């Protein structure tokens, strides 16, 4: 659903003018209305192609978590599968089989007790995966409440205020009260004590994030689980955890094998990840897995027969491209465990080196250093008040770099940061070029008598960071 942006009214007669390329007749086509007739495919192609040249250079986009580079072989497979619909499992049984294999591989990667008992599926991305994970929590809670003969009308979900916007959407769209733990001092994500404090008999679950969108930090999932175990022992309340591992669930297994955040923690009921982030697939594919079929209530799963066979489905979409799932399988096969480990380690190395160099510039303080998810946030040093992170972001943009600047949510709305996401393809070389440009603009910024850009005119970066949320919740 392409929502129109403000000021993008679509009215007026600003037609697209097409030069007489290929010695054809000059052409005018309406910009916002469907043309009356046909045009040559080459002309249409050139028109669309040329207009898209104005999109930024994805490799210089340090705002996005999403994969912007793929091997030619992965691209070729995706092109070969462009027409395959993931839902047509009867027509494309091998694509369906590859999806199952990916789920099995992820179940092992995330240490499911018995990988064959784990259930899961691909999704359009982590957002859809979060909706499904949240719905399963909600339904389980409702069954439990009904079995106890108690009211099931006021479910709530506990999470840090640093959650990605998909969890706000889940709460809003599916009538679950969101209970956000605010930031406090230099605690920028959920803590065990604060999570437990907000739990009651109506809590369907706690969302814990591996790789906070705001600063890349891992939330202490094992400790949150231990605190919830303690809550259970004290009060009988049994609150499951869903891990939002959009980025971290594809990093920690390779780089932090001893960190217990996954199905090794008995309280973790389900986990999602974005195949198109550190799963290294082009957008869009995500994954969600439940530890076993008890964690995914059967009455959420629909069975359809109109494509042939009997097909269980738990998804928000019906039709969805199969190409990304095929590409995910290709990546798993092509890189193997060690390949993923090396790619993610390189990202972490580049991130920590770059954050260290930035700290050494003397004008910034690191909020995180990229040593968890290869994502770090940094602020302008305390005491510097003649330029802001928004000035830095704007100055870097002059050279094509997209480095988003944003303020943290409550209670740290006073804190404004820049964030860099290091992805596969962002080499030490590119990091050096970024540093060079940062060094080049700093003297100019330091000579300013006052800030030129503030949070209000920091628009243009709408990449997952909650700071660009346009809706305000309480
Ligand atoms: C990116 C992200 C999401 C949303 O994922 P999509 O795959 O873009 O839908 C959710 N949670 C976290 C922590 C994220 O980083």
Short mmCIF file of C-alpha atoms and ligand atoms in Angstrom, two decimals:
data_model
loop_
_atom_site.label_atom_id
_atom_site.label_comp_id
_atom_site.label_asym_id
_atom_site.label_seq_id
_atom_site.Cartn_x
_atom_site.Cartn_y
_atom_site.Cartn_z
CA UNK A 1 0.00 0.00 0.00
CA UNK A 2 1.95 3.05 -1.20
CA UNK A 3 1.01 5.72 1.27
CA UNK A 4 1.49 9.12 -0.17
CA UNK A 5 3.92 11.38 1.53
CA UNK A 6 2.77 14.83 2.58
CA UNK A 7 3.31 17.38 -0.16
CA UNK A 8 3.14 14.60 -2.69
CA UNK A 9 -0.37 15.27 -3.78
CA UNK A 10 -0.28 13.74 -7.20
CA UNK A 11 -2.32 16.62 -8.50
CA UNK A 12 -1.23 19.09 -11.12
CA UNK A 13 -0.04 18.28 -14.57
CA UNK A 14 3.62 17.60 -14.03
CA UNK A 15 3.91 15.10 -16.84
CA UNK A 16 7.06 13.15 -17.47
CA UNK A 17 8.79 14.39 -20.58
CA UNK A 18 10.63 11.83 -22.57
CA UNK A 19 13.37 12.90 -24.91
CA UNK A 20 13.27 11.42 -28.37
CA UNK A 21 15.63 8.63 -27.43
CA UNK A 22 16.23 5.90 -29.96
CA UNK A 23 15.10 8.41 -32.64
CA UNK A 24 11.51 7.85 -31.60
CA UNK A 25 8.80 10.45 -31.42
CA UNK A 26 9.10 12.69 -28.37
CA UNK A 27 6.65 11.61 -25.77
CA UNK A 28 4.80 13.03 -22.81
CA UNK A 29 3.34 10.70 -20.27
CA UNK A 30 1.34 11.60 -17.21
CA UNK A 31 3.22 11.28 -13.95
CA UNK A 32 0.38 10.31 -11.65
CA UNK A 33 -2.26 8.89 -13.96
CA UNK A 34 -2.07 5.75 -15.99
CA UNK A 35 -1.25 6.62 -19.61
CA UNK A 36 -4.07 6.08 -22.09
CA UNK A 37 -2.13 3.80 -24.35
CA UNK A 38 0.91 1.63 -24.66
CA UNK A 39 4.51 2.52 -25.30
CA UNK A 40 7.50 0.53 -26.46
CA UNK A 41 9.01 -1.65 -23.73
CA UNK A 42 12.44 -0.11 -24.30
CA UNK A 43 11.02 3.37 -23.84
CA UNK A 44 9.18 2.40 -20.67
CA UNK A 45 12.29 0.70 -19.37
CA UNK A 46 14.48 3.72 -20.04
CA UNK A 47 11.98 6.01 -18.38
CA UNK A 48 11.82 4.00 -15.20
CA UNK A 49 15.51 3.24 -15.23
CA UNK A 50 16.50 6.89 -15.62
CA UNK A 51 14.21 8.08 -12.89
CA UNK A 52 15.67 5.52 -10.48
CA UNK A 53 19.16 6.92 -10.99
CA UNK A 54 18.21 9.47 -8.35
CA UNK A 55 17.95 6.82 -5.66
CA UNK A 56 20.94 6.96 -3.36
CA UNK A 57 23.90 4.63 -3.60
CA UNK A 58 22.99 1.67 -1.42
CA UNK A 59 26.61 0.95 -0.52
CA UNK A 60 26.97 4.41 1.04
CA UNK A 61 23.78 3.95 3.01
CA UNK A 62 24.93 3.34 6.56
CA UNK A 63 21.39 3.73 7.85
CA UNK A 64 19.94 0.46 6.68
CA UNK A 65 20.38 -2.98 8.19
CA UNK A 66 19.21 -4.56 4.98
CA UNK A 67 21.44 -6.46 2.59
CA UNK A 68 22.54 -4.39 -0.37
CA UNK A 69 24.96 -6.76 -2.01
CA UNK A 70 24.57 -10.29 -3.29
CA UNK A 71 26.69 -12.62 -5.30
CA UNK A 72 25.87 -12.88 -9.00
CA UNK A 73 24.90 -16.52 -8.49
CA UNK A 74 22.37 -15.53 -5.83
CA UNK A 75 21.00 -12.87 -8.14
CA UNK A 76 20.76 -15.40 -10.94
CA UNK A 77 18.85 -17.86 -8.78
CA UNK A 78 16.51 -15.10 -7.70
CA UNK A 79 15.85 -14.15 -11.31
CA UNK A 80 15.20 -17.82 -12.12
CA UNK A 81 12.66 -17.97 -9.30
CA UNK A 82 11.01 -14.60 -9.90
CA UNK A 83 7.69 -16.19 -10.83
CA UNK A 84 7.55 -18.66 -7.96
CA UNK A 85 4.93 -18.00 -5.36
CA UNK A 86 5.89 -19.20 -1.92
CA UNK A 87 2.30 -20.11 -1.09
CA UNK A 88 1.99 -22.54 -4.02
CA UNK A 89 3.66 -25.33 -2.12
CA UNK A 90 1.96 -27.92 -4.25
CA UNK A 91 3.10 -26.38 -7.50
CA UNK A 92 6.61 -25.56 -6.28
CA UNK A 93 7.34 -28.40 -3.88
CA UNK A 94 11.09 -27.95 -4.08
CA UNK A 95 10.92 -24.29 -3.09
CA UNK A 96 8.75 -25.41 -0.18
CA UNK A 97 11.32 -28.07 0.64
CA UNK A 98 14.11 -25.48 0.69
CA UNK A 99 12.06 -23.39 3.10
CA UNK A 100 11.74 -26.37 5.44
CA UNK A 101 15.47 -27.02 5.23
CA UNK A 102 16.18 -23.40 6.14
CA UNK A 103 13.84 -23.68 9.16
CA UNK A 104 15.67 -26.85 10.22
CA UNK A 105 19.06 -25.17 9.86
CA UNK A 106 17.91 -22.19 11.90
CA UNK A 107 16.46 -24.49 14.57
CA UNK A 108 19.90 -26.09 14.93
CA UNK A 109 21.68 -22.76 14.79
CA UNK A 110 19.44 -21.51 17.61
CA UNK A 111 19.87 -24.71 19.62
CA UNK A 112 16.35 -26.07 19.57
CA UNK A 113 16.31 -29.08 21.85
CA UNK A 114 14.92 -31.22 19.09
CA UNK A 115 15.19 -29.44 15.73
CA UNK A 116 12.45 -31.62 14.31
CA UNK A 117 10.01 -30.50 16.97
CA UNK A 118 10.71 -26.83 16.32
CA UNK A 119 8.20 -25.25 13.98
CA UNK A 120 8.66 -22.17 11.86
CA UNK A 121 8.26 -20.48 8.53
CA UNK A 122 9.60 -17.79 6.29
CA UNK A 123 7.92 -14.38 6.30
CA UNK A 124 8.18 -11.13 4.40
CA UNK A 125 10.62 -9.87 7.02
CA UNK A 126 11.02 -9.52 10.76
CA UNK A 127 7.93 -7.34 10.99
CA UNK A 128 5.62 -10.06 9.75
CA UNK A 129 7.59 -12.53 11.87
CA UNK A 130 7.01 -10.31 14.92
CA UNK A 131 3.26 -10.20 14.23
CA UNK A 132 3.17 -13.99 14.11
CA UNK A 133 5.33 -14.37 17.22
CA UNK A 134 3.17 -11.86 19.07
CA UNK A 135 -0.06 -13.52 17.93
CA UNK A 136 1.15 -16.88 19.19
CA UNK A 137 1.96 -15.35 22.60
CA UNK A 138 -1.43 -13.72 22.72
CA UNK A 139 -3.32 -16.85 21.77
CA UNK A 140 -1.43 -19.03 24.26
CA UNK A 141 -2.17 -16.57 27.01
CA UNK A 142 -5.84 -16.50 26.06
CA UNK A 143 -6.08 -20.30 26.14
CA UNK A 144 -4.43 -20.35 29.54
CA UNK A 145 -6.75 -17.70 30.91
CA UNK A 146 -9.83 -19.41 29.53
CA UNK A 147 -8.74 -22.74 30.96
CA UNK A 148 -8.48 -21.03 34.35
CA UNK A 149 -11.91 -19.48 33.88
CA UNK A 150 -10.46 -15.98 34.11
CA UNK A 151 -10.99 -12.94 31.91
CA UNK A 152 -8.82 -12.69 28.80
CA UNK A 153 -9.76 -9.25 27.58
CA UNK A 154 -6.79 -7.10 28.51
CA UNK A 155 -3.54 -8.59 27.24
CA UNK A 156 -0.30 -6.64 27.55
CA UNK A 157 3.20 -7.05 26.17
CA UNK A 158 6.32 -5.93 28.03
CA UNK A 159 9.32 -4.55 26.11
CA UNK A 160 11.94 -1.84 26.11
CA UNK A 161 11.02 1.53 24.62
CA UNK A 162 13.86 0.81 22.21
CA UNK A 163 11.81 -1.80 20.31
CA UNK A 164 11.61 -1.51 16.58
CA UNK A 165 8.38 0.01 15.30
CA UNK A 166 6.99 -3.41 14.31
CA UNK A 167 6.22 -4.11 17.98
CA UNK A 168 4.29 -0.88 18.31
CA UNK A 169 2.38 -1.91 15.24
CA UNK A 170 1.71 -5.36 16.66
CA UNK A 171 0.32 -3.88 19.86
CA UNK A 172 -1.75 -1.33 17.99
CA UNK A 173 -3.10 -3.59 15.26
CA UNK A 174 -3.87 -6.55 17.50
CA UNK A 175 -5.20 -4.74 20.55
CA UNK A 176 -2.49 -5.56 23.00
CA UNK A 177 -1.48 -2.97 25.57
CA UNK A 178 2.19 -2.12 25.00
CA UNK A 179 4.15 -1.69 28.21
CA UNK A 180 7.38 0.09 27.41
CA UNK A 181 10.27 0.17 29.82
CA UNK A 182 11.80 3.63 29.42
CA UNK A 183 15.53 4.25 29.14
CA UNK A 184 17.22 5.51 32.26
CA UNK A 185 20.65 7.10 32.60
CA UNK A 186 22.99 5.04 30.47
CA UNK A 187 20.67 2.03 30.32
CA UNK A 188 19.44 2.11 26.76
CA UNK A 189 17.49 -1.13 26.67
CA UNK A 190 15.48 -3.60 28.72
CA UNK A 191 16.85 -4.84 32.03
CA UNK A 192 15.69 -7.88 34.03
CA UNK A 193 14.32 -5.86 36.96
CA UNK A 194 12.44 -3.34 34.85
CA UNK A 195 10.92 -6.09 32.69
CA UNK A 196 9.64 -8.06 35.66
CA UNK A 197 8.24 -4.94 37.29
CA UNK A 198 5.78 -4.42 34.43
CA UNK A 199 4.57 -8.03 34.26
CA UNK A 200 1.23 -9.12 35.66
CA UNK A 201 -1.35 -11.83 35.02
CA UNK A 202 -2.30 -10.18 31.73
CA UNK A 203 1.21 -10.19 30.28
CA UNK A 204 1.35 -12.37 27.18
CA UNK A 205 5.13 -12.19 27.00
CA UNK A 206 8.28 -10.15 27.13
CA UNK A 207 10.02 -9.10 23.92
CA UNK A 208 13.79 -9.10 24.27
CA UNK A 209 15.94 -7.75 21.47
CA UNK A 210 19.21 -9.11 20.24
CA UNK A 211 20.62 -6.11 18.49
CA UNK A 212 18.71 -3.01 19.58
CA UNK A 213 17.73 -0.83 16.67
CA UNK A 214 18.93 2.28 18.45
CA UNK A 215 22.49 1.26 19.24
CA UNK A 216 23.10 -2.38 18.26
CA UNK A 217 23.36 -3.58 21.86
CA UNK A 218 22.19 -7.02 22.94
CA UNK A 219 19.56 -7.13 25.65
CA UNK A 220 20.52 -9.49 28.52
CA UNK A 221 18.19 -12.28 27.52
CA UNK A 222 19.43 -15.00 29.90
CA UNK A 223 19.23 -12.57 32.82
CA UNK A 224 15.75 -11.45 31.83
CA UNK A 225 14.76 -15.12 31.69
CA UNK A 226 16.27 -15.74 35.13
CA UNK A 227 14.33 -12.81 36.56
CA UNK A 228 11.16 -14.21 35.02
CA UNK A 229 11.97 -17.65 36.49
CA UNK A 230 12.20 -15.95 39.83
CA UNK A 231 8.88 -14.20 39.23
CA UNK A 232 7.35 -17.58 38.53
CA UNK A 233 8.74 -19.04 41.73
CA UNK A 234 7.43 -16.09 43.74
CA UNK A 235 4.04 -15.53 42.17
CA UNK A 236 3.20 -18.37 39.82
CA UNK A 237 3.16 -15.98 36.82
CA UNK A 238 4.72 -17.80 33.87
CA UNK A 239 5.72 -15.26 31.23
CA UNK A 240 7.38 -16.48 28.02
CA UNK A 241 10.00 -14.55 26.04
CA UNK A 242 10.01 -13.80 22.35
CA UNK A 243 13.46 -12.86 21.08
CA UNK A 244 13.52 -10.23 18.35
CA UNK A 245 16.78 -11.28 16.74
CA UNK A 246 16.18 -9.32 13.53
CA UNK A 247 19.91 -8.70 13.28
CA UNK A 248 21.49 -10.49 16.26
CA UNK A 249 20.02 -13.94 15.66
CA UNK A 250 22.23 -14.16 12.58
CA UNK A 251 25.29 -12.77 14.37
CA UNK A 252 25.44 -14.24 17.86
CA UNK A 253 25.37 -17.89 16.71
CA UNK A 254 28.54 -17.29 14.73
CA UNK A 255 30.43 -14.80 16.87
CA UNK A 256 29.16 -15.31 20.40
CA UNK A 257 28.65 -19.08 20.65
CA UNK A 258 28.75 -19.05 24.45
CA UNK A 259 26.11 -16.39 24.83
CA UNK A 260 22.85 -18.00 25.91
CA UNK A 261 20.07 -16.07 24.24
CA UNK A 262 18.29 -18.71 22.16
CA UNK A 263 16.33 -21.94 22.70
CA UNK A 264 19.00 -22.99 25.21
CA UNK A 265 17.11 -20.61 27.49
CA UNK A 266 13.96 -22.61 28.34
CA UNK A 267 11.84 -19.48 28.70
CA UNK A 268 12.48 -18.43 25.09
CA UNK A 269 9.36 -19.55 23.23
CA UNK A 270 10.06 -18.05 19.83
CA UNK A 271 12.68 -16.17 17.83
CA UNK A 272 12.53 -14.07 14.69
CA UNK A 273 15.23 -12.86 12.38
CA UNK A 274 15.46 -10.92 9.13
CA UNK A 275 16.92 -13.12 6.41
CA UNK A 276 17.47 -9.88 4.54
CA UNK A 277 19.66 -8.34 7.22
CA UNK A 278 22.59 -10.41 8.48
CA UNK A 279 21.07 -13.46 6.79
CA UNK A 280 22.61 -11.73 3.75
CA UNK A 281 19.62 -12.06 1.39
CA UNK A 282 18.26 -9.16 -0.65
CA UNK A 283 14.95 -7.86 0.74
CA UNK A 284 12.55 -9.33 1.74
CA UNK A 285 12.62 -12.45 3.77
CA UNK A 286 12.32 -13.09 7.47
CA UNK A 287 12.01 -16.13 9.67
CA UNK A 288 10.14 -17.02 12.82
CA UNK A 289 10.58 -20.22 14.81
CA UNK A 290 8.86 -21.64 17.88
CA UNK A 291 10.66 -24.02 20.18
CA UNK A 292 7.95 -26.68 19.73
CA UNK A 293 4.38 -27.01 18.60
CA UNK A 294 3.07 -26.19 22.08
CA UNK A 295 4.50 -22.70 21.67
CA UNK A 296 2.47 -22.21 18.49
CA UNK A 297 -1.23 -22.85 19.20
CA UNK A 298 -2.69 -25.05 16.53
CA UNK A 299 -5.81 -22.94 16.15
CA UNK A 300 -3.71 -20.17 14.59
CA UNK A 301 -2.72 -22.42 11.73
CA UNK A 302 -5.10 -22.46 8.78
CA UNK A 303 -5.41 -25.32 6.36
CA UNK A 304 -6.16 -24.54 2.74
CA UNK A 305 -6.87 -27.01 -0.02
CA UNK A 306 -7.53 -24.79 -3.02
CA UNK A 307 -4.02 -24.97 -4.37
CA UNK A 308 -4.10 -28.78 -4.21
CA UNK A 309 -3.11 -30.90 -1.25
CA UNK A 310 -3.68 -29.87 2.32
CA UNK A 311 -1.51 -26.98 3.24
CA UNK A 312 -1.07 -25.56 6.72
CA UNK A 313 -0.39 -21.83 6.68
CA UNK A 314 0.37 -19.28 9.37
CA UNK A 315 1.15 -15.99 7.70
CA UNK A 316 -0.30 -12.54 7.17
CA UNK A 317 0.32 -12.57 3.44
CA UNK A 318 -0.97 -15.23 1.12
CA UNK A 319 1.14 -14.84 -2.02
CA UNK A 320 4.78 -14.00 -1.48
CA UNK A 321 7.89 -14.32 -3.62
CA UNK A 322 9.81 -17.57 -3.30
CA UNK A 323 13.04 -16.18 -4.72
CA UNK A 324 14.30 -14.82 -1.39
CA UNK A 325 13.79 -18.15 0.33
CA UNK A 326 15.77 -19.83 -2.44
CA UNK A 327 18.49 -17.21 -2.02
CA UNK A 328 18.55 -17.85 1.72
CA UNK A 329 19.09 -21.52 1.10
CA UNK A 330 21.79 -20.67 -1.43
CA UNK A 331 23.60 -18.53 1.15
CA UNK A 332 23.40 -21.23 3.81
CA UNK A 333 24.82 -23.72 1.35
CA UNK A 334 27.38 -21.42 -0.18
CA UNK A 335 28.81 -19.91 3.02
CA UNK A 336 28.21 -22.63 5.56
CA UNK A 337 28.80 -21.93 9.21
CA UNK A 338 32.35 -20.78 8.73
CA UNK A 339 31.51 -18.49 5.83
CA UNK A 340 28.85 -16.73 7.88
CA UNK A 341 31.23 -16.52 10.80
CA UNK A 342 33.87 -14.83 8.66
CA UNK A 343 31.43 -12.38 7.07
CA UNK A 344 29.97 -11.38 10.44
CA UNK A 345 33.39 -11.21 12.09
CA UNK A 346 34.57 -8.88 9.34
CA UNK A 347 31.55 -6.65 9.91
CA UNK A 348 32.26 -6.59 13.65
CA UNK A 349 35.96 -5.88 13.07
CA UNK A 350 35.20 -3.00 10.71
CA UNK A 351 32.58 -1.64 13.12
CA UNK A 352 34.80 -1.71 16.20
CA UNK A 353 37.78 -0.28 14.35
CA UNK A 354 35.71 2.52 12.84
CA UNK A 355 34.03 3.34 16.15
CA UNK A 356 37.47 3.44 17.80
CA UNK A 357 38.78 5.84 15.17
CA UNK A 358 35.72 8.04 15.57
CA UNK A 359 36.23 8.13 19.33
CA UNK A 360 39.83 9.22 18.72
CA UNK A 361 38.68 12.26 16.73
CA UNK A 362 38.08 13.87 20.10
CA UNK A 363 34.68 15.34 19.30
CA UNK A 364 32.50 12.31 19.86
CA UNK A 365 31.59 9.83 22.56
CA UNK A 366 30.57 6.29 21.76
CA UNK A 367 27.26 5.03 23.05
CA UNK A 368 28.15 1.57 21.71
CA UNK A 369 31.21 0.34 19.86
CA UNK A 370 29.80 -2.21 17.39
CA UNK A 371 31.11 -5.16 19.40
CA UNK A 372 27.70 -6.84 19.57
CA UNK A 373 25.60 -6.30 16.48
CA UNK A 374 28.06 -4.50 14.13
CA UNK A 375 26.13 -1.32 14.71
CA UNK A 376 27.25 1.59 16.81
CA UNK A 377 25.84 4.88 17.96
CA UNK A 378 27.85 7.93 18.93
CA UNK A 379 27.07 11.40 20.18
CA UNK A 380 28.75 14.78 20.07
CA UNK A 381 30.92 15.11 23.14
CA UNK A 382 29.44 16.78 26.16
CA UNK A 383 30.39 20.45 26.25
CA UNK A 384 30.38 20.90 22.46
CA UNK A 385 27.32 22.95 21.65
CA UNK A 386 28.11 24.73 18.40
CA UNK A 387 27.28 21.75 16.22
CA UNK A 388 24.93 18.79 16.53
CA UNK A 389 24.78 15.23 15.26
CA UNK A 390 22.26 16.58 12.78
CA UNK A 391 24.91 18.95 11.40
CA UNK A 392 27.31 16.03 11.07
CA UNK A 393 24.71 13.93 9.29
CA UNK A 394 23.93 16.76 6.85
CA UNK A 395 27.63 17.42 6.19
CA UNK A 396 28.31 13.76 5.45
CA UNK A 397 25.36 13.67 3.14
CA UNK A 398 27.09 16.20 0.90
CA UNK A 399 29.49 13.40 0.05
CA UNK A 400 26.75 10.83 -0.42
CA UNK A 401 26.99 9.13 2.97
CA UNK A 402 23.71 8.39 4.66
CA UNK A 403 24.41 8.36 8.38
CA UNK A 404 21.19 8.89 10.30
CA UNK A 405 21.00 11.14 13.33
CA UNK A 406 18.17 10.86 15.81
CA UNK A 407 17.18 11.37 19.40
CA UNK A 408 16.65 8.52 21.84
CA UNK A 409 13.18 7.82 23.25
CA UNK A 410 12.10 8.50 26.77
CA UNK A 411 13.61 9.07 29.24
CA UNK A 412 16.65 9.99 27.18
CA UNK A 413 15.12 12.28 24.58
CA UNK A 414 17.93 14.66 25.47
CA UNK A 415 20.41 12.27 23.84
CA UNK A 416 20.97 12.68 20.09
CA UNK A 417 23.19 10.23 18.24
CA UNK A 418 24.50 9.20 14.86
CA UNK A 419 24.29 5.53 13.97
CA UNK A 420 26.39 3.43 11.64
CA UNK A 421 25.34 -0.05 10.53
CA UNK A 422 28.22 -2.07 9.14
CA UNK A 423 27.03 -4.59 6.59
CA UNK A 424 28.67 -7.10 4.33
CA UNK A 425 30.39 -5.01 1.66
CA UNK A 426 31.28 -2.11 3.94
CA UNK A 427 35.00 -2.67 3.91
CA UNK A 428 37.81 -1.12 5.91
CA UNK A 429 38.51 0.87 2.75
CA UNK A 430 35.06 2.42 2.72
CA UNK A 431 35.33 2.97 6.47
CA UNK A 432 38.54 4.92 5.85
CA UNK A 433 36.83 7.05 3.23
CA UNK A 434 34.06 7.82 5.69
CA UNK A 435 36.63 8.76 8.32
CA UNK A 436 38.43 10.97 5.84
CA UNK A 437 35.20 12.79 5.07
CA UNK A 438 34.39 13.11 8.74
CA UNK A 439 37.83 14.62 9.38
CA UNK A 440 37.34 16.97 6.46
CA UNK A 441 34.04 18.39 7.71
CA UNK A 442 34.92 18.67 11.40
CA UNK A 443 36.97 21.89 11.18
CA UNK A 444 34.09 23.60 9.40
CA UNK A 445 31.57 22.35 11.95
CA UNK A 446 33.83 23.35 14.81
CA UNK A 447 34.02 26.89 13.42
CA UNK A 448 30.26 27.29 13.44
CA UNK A 449 29.02 29.70 16.05
CA UNK A 450 25.83 27.68 16.56
CA UNK A 451 24.11 24.50 15.33
CA UNK A 452 22.61 24.64 11.86
CA UNK A 453 20.50 21.50 11.94
CA UNK A 454 18.30 20.15 14.70
CA UNK A 455 16.14 17.07 15.21
CA UNK A 456 13.27 18.84 13.46
CA UNK A 457 14.98 19.05 10.08
CA UNK A 458 16.67 15.69 10.25
CA UNK A 459 14.04 14.17 7.95
CA UNK A 460 14.91 11.92 5.10
CA UNK A 461 16.15 9.01 7.15
CA UNK A 462 13.32 6.67 7.78
CA UNK A 463 15.23 3.50 8.32
CA UNK A 464 13.84 1.47 11.13
CA UNK A 465 15.14 3.75 13.82
CA UNK A 466 12.28 4.45 16.11
CA UNK A 467 13.33 8.06 16.23
CA UNK A 468 11.61 8.72 12.94
CA UNK A 469 8.28 7.35 14.12
CA UNK A 470 5.57 9.67 13.03
CA UNK A 471 3.03 8.40 15.51
CA UNK A 472 3.17 9.31 19.12
CA UNK A 473 2.14 6.85 21.72
CA UNK A 474 1.28 8.28 25.08
C1 LIG B 1 14.86 -4.34 11.26
C2 LIG B 1 14.26 -4.75 12.53
C3 LIG B 1 12.91 -5.15 12.58
C4 LIG B 1 12.03 -5.12 11.36
O1 LIG B 1 12.50 -6.03 10.42
P1 LIG B 1 12.06 -6.05 8.90
O2 LIG B 1 12.72 -7.29 8.42
O3 LIG B 1 12.60 -4.81 8.29
O4 LIG B 1 10.58 -6.11 8.86
C5 LIG B 1 12.40 -5.58 13.78
N1 LIG B 1 13.16 -5.61 14.89
C6 LIG B 1 14.46 -5.23 14.89
C7 LIG B 1 15.25 -5.29 16.16
C8 LIG B 1 15.04 -4.77 13.72
O5 LIG B 1 16.33 -4.40 13.70
#
